[in-house]
Short mmCIF file of C-alpha atoms in Angstrom, two decimals:
data_model
loop_
_atom_site.label_atom_id
_atom_site.label_comp_id
_atom_site.label_asym_id
_atom_site.label_seq_id
_atom_site.Cartn_x
_atom_site.Cartn_y
_atom_site.Cartn_z
CA UNK A 1 29.04 20.17 16.64
CA UNK A 2 26.06 22.06 15.62
CA UNK A 3 22.73 20.82 14.68
CA UNK A 4 20.28 22.33 12.37
CA UNK A 5 17.19 20.76 11.14
CA UNK A 6 17.19 19.90 7.47
CA UNK A 7 15.85 22.42 4.96
CA UNK A 8 12.38 21.39 3.25
CA UNK A 9 12.72 19.86 0.09
CA UNK A 10 10.22 19.30 -3.23
CA UNK A 11 7.73 16.50 -2.86
CA UNK A 12 8.07 14.00 -5.39
CA UNK A 13 5.32 12.68 -7.24
CA UNK A 14 3.65 9.57 -5.82
CA UNK A 15 3.52 7.86 -9.07
CA UNK A 16 7.11 7.04 -8.23
CA UNK A 17 6.31 4.89 -5.44
CA UNK A 18 3.42 3.15 -7.36
CA UNK A 19 3.74 0.18 -9.56
CA UNK A 20 2.86 0.80 -13.61
CA UNK A 21 -0.74 1.22 -14.23
CA UNK A 22 -3.10 -1.61 -15.48
CA UNK A 23 -5.43 -1.07 -18.55
CA UNK A 24 -7.89 1.49 -18.24
CA UNK A 25 -10.83 -1.38 -18.32
CA UNK A 26 -9.31 -2.83 -15.26
CA UNK A 27 -9.10 0.52 -13.51
CA UNK A 28 -12.59 1.34 -14.26
CA UNK A 29 -13.73 -1.81 -12.92
CA UNK A 30 -12.10 -1.55 -9.83
CA UNK A 31 -14.08 -1.37 -6.33
CA UNK A 32 -13.55 -2.79 -3.04
CA UNK A 33 -15.66 -5.86 -2.62
CA UNK A 34 -19.29 -5.00 -1.54
CA UNK A 35 -18.24 -6.89 2.00
CA UNK A 36 -16.20 -4.15 2.62
CA UNK A 37 -19.40 -1.83 2.81
CA UNK A 38 -17.74 1.57 4.32
CA UNK A 39 -14.96 1.22 1.79
CA UNK A 40 -17.07 0.09 -1.22
CA UNK A 41 -19.26 3.32 -0.52
CA UNK A 42 -16.51 5.84 0.12
CA UNK A 43 -14.63 4.83 -3.07
CA UNK A 44 -17.57 5.12 -5.14
CA UNK A 45 -18.83 8.35 -3.27
CA UNK A 46 -15.46 10.00 -3.82
CA UNK A 47 -14.99 8.87 -7.38
CA UNK A 48 -18.25 10.75 -8.07
CA UNK A 49 -17.60 13.67 -6.50
CA UNK A 50 -14.05 14.39 -8.20
CA UNK A 51 -15.48 13.47 -11.66
CA UNK A 52 -18.39 15.99 -10.95
CA UNK A 53 -15.88 18.48 -9.95
CA UNK A 54 -14.09 18.21 -13.18
CA UNK A 55 -11.38 15.77 -12.16
CA UNK A 56 -10.42 12.33 -13.97
CA UNK A 57 -9.77 10.32 -10.71
CA UNK A 58 -9.08 7.14 -12.89
CA UNK A 59 -6.22 8.88 -14.71
CA UNK A 60 -4.93 11.11 -11.85
CA UNK A 61 -3.42 9.63 -8.66
CA UNK A 62 -6.00 10.34 -5.77
CA UNK A 63 -5.74 8.15 -2.61
CA UNK A 64 -8.84 7.63 -0.72
CA UNK A 65 -8.71 7.01 2.64
CA UNK A 66 -11.53 4.35 1.73
CA UNK A 67 -11.67 2.73 5.36
CA UNK A 68 -12.58 6.23 7.34
CA UNK A 69 -16.22 6.52 8.72
CA UNK A 70 -18.41 8.08 5.77
CA UNK A 71 -18.54 11.55 7.20
CA UNK A 72 -14.57 11.54 7.72
CA UNK A 73 -13.36 10.02 4.35
CA UNK A 74 -11.05 12.07 2.42
CA UNK A 75 -9.04 12.14 -0.48
CA UNK A 76 -5.60 13.45 -1.60
CA UNK A 77 -3.96 14.17 -4.82
CA UNK A 78 -0.62 12.58 -5.74
CA UNK A 79 -0.12 12.49 -2.04
CA UNK A 80 -0.77 9.36 0.36
CA UNK A 81 -2.72 9.88 3.82
CA UNK A 82 -0.82 8.70 6.70
CA UNK A 83 -0.25 4.95 6.70
CA UNK A 84 -1.26 3.75 10.50
CA UNK A 85 -1.90 -0.04 11.75
CA UNK A 86 -5.82 0.48 11.11
CA UNK A 87 -5.20 1.24 7.33
CA UNK A 88 -3.00 -2.00 7.18
CA UNK A 89 -4.96 -2.83 4.05
CA UNK A 90 -3.71 -0.08 2.27
CA UNK A 91 -5.55 3.21 0.97
CA UNK A 92 -7.36 3.12 -2.38
CA UNK A 93 -5.64 4.64 -5.41
CA UNK A 94 -7.74 5.47 -7.91
CA UNK A 95 -5.63 5.65 -11.20
CA UNK A 96 -4.99 2.14 -10.30
CA UNK A 97 -8.51 0.72 -9.35
CA UNK A 98 -6.99 -0.99 -6.29
CA UNK A 99 -5.54 -0.43 -2.54
CA UNK A 100 -1.82 0.16 -2.23
CA UNK A 101 0.30 -2.88 -2.41
CA UNK A 102 2.72 -3.52 0.35
CA UNK A 103 5.67 -2.82 -1.48
CA UNK A 104 4.22 0.30 -2.42
CA UNK A 105 3.49 1.58 1.15
CA UNK A 106 7.09 0.52 1.90
CA UNK A 107 8.33 2.59 -0.70
CA UNK A 108 6.16 5.33 0.84
CA UNK A 109 7.77 4.84 4.17
CA UNK A 110 11.25 5.18 2.50
CA UNK A 111 12.09 1.61 2.54
CA UNK A 112 13.42 -0.56 -0.26
CA UNK A 113 11.41 -3.62 -0.74
CA UNK A 114 13.80 -5.18 -3.09
CA UNK A 115 15.96 -5.88 0.12
CA UNK A 116 13.57 -6.69 2.20
CA UNK A 117 12.61 -10.44 3.29
CA UNK A 118 9.05 -11.06 4.46
CA UNK A 119 8.72 -13.56 7.23
CA UNK A 120 5.11 -12.65 8.41
CA UNK A 121 1.56 -12.57 6.89
CA UNK A 122 0.62 -9.77 4.59
CA UNK A 123 -1.64 -8.70 7.57
CA UNK A 124 0.63 -8.44 10.13
CA UNK A 125 3.18 -6.82 7.69
CA UNK A 126 0.75 -4.01 6.77
CA UNK A 127 0.20 -3.40 10.60
CA UNK A 128 4.11 -3.22 11.02
CA UNK A 129 4.33 -0.58 7.99
CA UNK A 130 1.54 1.45 9.66
CA UNK A 131 3.45 1.06 13.33
CA UNK A 132 6.97 2.14 11.52
CA UNK A 133 8.34 5.80 11.40
CA UNK A 134 9.23 7.02 7.80
CA UNK A 135 12.82 6.00 7.20
CA UNK A 136 13.16 9.29 5.15
CA UNK A 137 12.46 11.48 7.91
CA UNK A 138 15.07 9.55 10.10
CA UNK A 139 17.65 9.40 7.58
CA UNK A 140 17.74 13.18 7.11
CA UNK A 141 17.98 13.77 10.70
CA UNK A 142 20.76 11.31 11.48
CA UNK A 143 22.86 12.30 8.90
CA UNK A 144 22.83 15.89 10.56
CA UNK A 145 22.60 14.55 14.31
CA UNK A 146 25.44 11.68 14.18
CA UNK A 147 27.93 14.47 13.08
CA UNK A 148 26.81 17.08 15.59
CA UNK A 149 27.27 14.42 18.33
CA UNK A 150 30.78 13.55 17.12
CA UNK A 151 29.53 9.91 16.07
CA UNK A 152 30.29 10.68 12.45
CA UNK A 153 32.75 12.71 10.52
CA UNK A 154 31.51 16.13 9.48
CA UNK A 155 30.77 15.71 5.77
CA UNK A 156 30.83 12.23 5.88
CA UNK A 157 27.29 11.48 5.73
CA UNK A 158 25.13 12.85 2.56
CA UNK A 159 21.74 13.57 2.47
CA UNK A 160 20.20 11.00 -0.09
CA UNK A 161 16.72 12.43 -0.18
CA UNK A 162 17.75 16.06 -0.51
CA UNK A 163 20.19 15.08 -3.58
CA UNK A 164 17.16 12.80 -4.96
CA UNK A 165 19.28 9.72 -5.24
CA UNK A 166 17.09 7.95 -2.76
CA UNK A 167 13.90 8.75 -4.62
CA UNK A 168 15.40 7.75 -7.51
CA UNK A 169 16.60 4.49 -6.06
CA UNK A 170 13.12 3.53 -4.81
CA UNK A 171 11.53 4.33 -8.31
CA UNK A 172 13.78 1.57 -10.05
CA UNK A 173 12.03 -0.90 -7.86
CA UNK A 174 8.67 -0.26 -9.42
CA UNK A 175 6.95 -3.53 -10.44
CA UNK A 176 9.22 -5.70 -8.50
CA UNK A 177 8.43 -7.89 -5.28
CA UNK A 178 10.16 -8.45 -1.96
CA UNK A 179 13.78 -9.66 -2.26
CA UNK A 180 12.53 -13.19 -0.47
CA UNK A 181 9.22 -14.47 0.97
CA UNK A 182 10.23 -17.08 3.81
CA UNK A 183 9.72 -20.43 2.99
CA UNK A 184 7.68 -20.93 6.02
CA UNK A 185 5.21 -18.34 4.81
CA UNK A 186 5.19 -19.98 1.36
CA UNK A 187 4.46 -23.35 3.00
CA UNK A 188 1.65 -21.95 4.68
CA UNK A 189 0.15 -20.47 1.65
CA UNK A 190 0.40 -23.38 -0.19
CA UNK A 191 -1.06 -25.57 2.68
CA UNK A 192 -4.20 -23.21 2.62
CA UNK A 193 -4.70 -23.26 -1.01
CA UNK A 194 -5.76 -27.04 -0.98
CA UNK A 195 -7.91 -26.44 2.15
CA UNK A 196 -9.52 -23.83 0.36
CA UNK A 197 -10.08 -25.66 -2.64
CA UNK A 198 -11.38 -28.90 -1.00
CA UNK A 199 -13.73 -26.90 1.14
CA UNK A 200 -15.14 -25.49 -2.17
CA UNK A 201 -15.40 -29.12 -3.56
CA UNK A 202 -17.22 -30.35 -0.56
CA UNK A 203 -19.69 -27.27 -0.45
CA UNK A 204 -20.48 -27.81 -4.26
CA UNK A 205 -20.79 -31.79 -3.38
CA UNK A 206 -23.43 -30.87 -0.67
CA UNK A 207 -25.58 -28.45 -2.61
CA UNK A 208 -25.74 -31.00 -5.22
CA UNK A 209 -26.82 -33.16 -2.83
CA UNK A 210 -29.50 -31.07 -1.56
CA UNK A 211 -30.43 -30.63 -5.23
CA UNK A 212 -30.87 -34.11 -5.63
CA UNK A 213 -32.94 -34.67 -2.54
CA UNK A 214 -35.20 -31.68 -3.68
CA UNK A 215 -35.53 -33.59 -7.00
CA UNK A 216 -36.25 -36.93 -5.47
CA UNK A 217 -39.18 -35.53 -3.29
CA UNK A 218 -42.89 -35.97 -3.91
#
């Protein structure tokens, strides 16, 4: 058989891959925490610039590469910058007032999160998503390569991205989580919860003791 690269197809809106937009007050208040200094500065600076130029970044889906160096930080409208290992926390989505969710990153890579079982931490999964190849690109190539190599019947495979059925299927998974989070991972999260609360109580008790000592001092 013969092989030909797939023809370009229209780019779908990123909104099809994002969870629903929260209340405007939530979006307006959203910023990376101050301890994430670079991201915090980049988001504030980018939103100010976009607003000054006449855009409404709190309603329009701009994606900011907020973890980049200040002078290299950029934004894209209705498109996501490349998802990489170093961006495992997700890029900043101005119309959501938060970073990309892991489920959104998975959709943008062409994968259905509702069929995925999470067995690693969020940090590890973010790195894996940044190290993967986009499923839509591979699938569009393979539906043409396999028949050309005689490994599938001609016309037996269809390009789900070309006919739009793959995008529609991913859009239906919005606001839904992973199919299953492993019991081991859930147990780790449950164990971490009491430890954090215990540490907080101990810290408060220590602070109270210090205060009492200062009060008792002449």
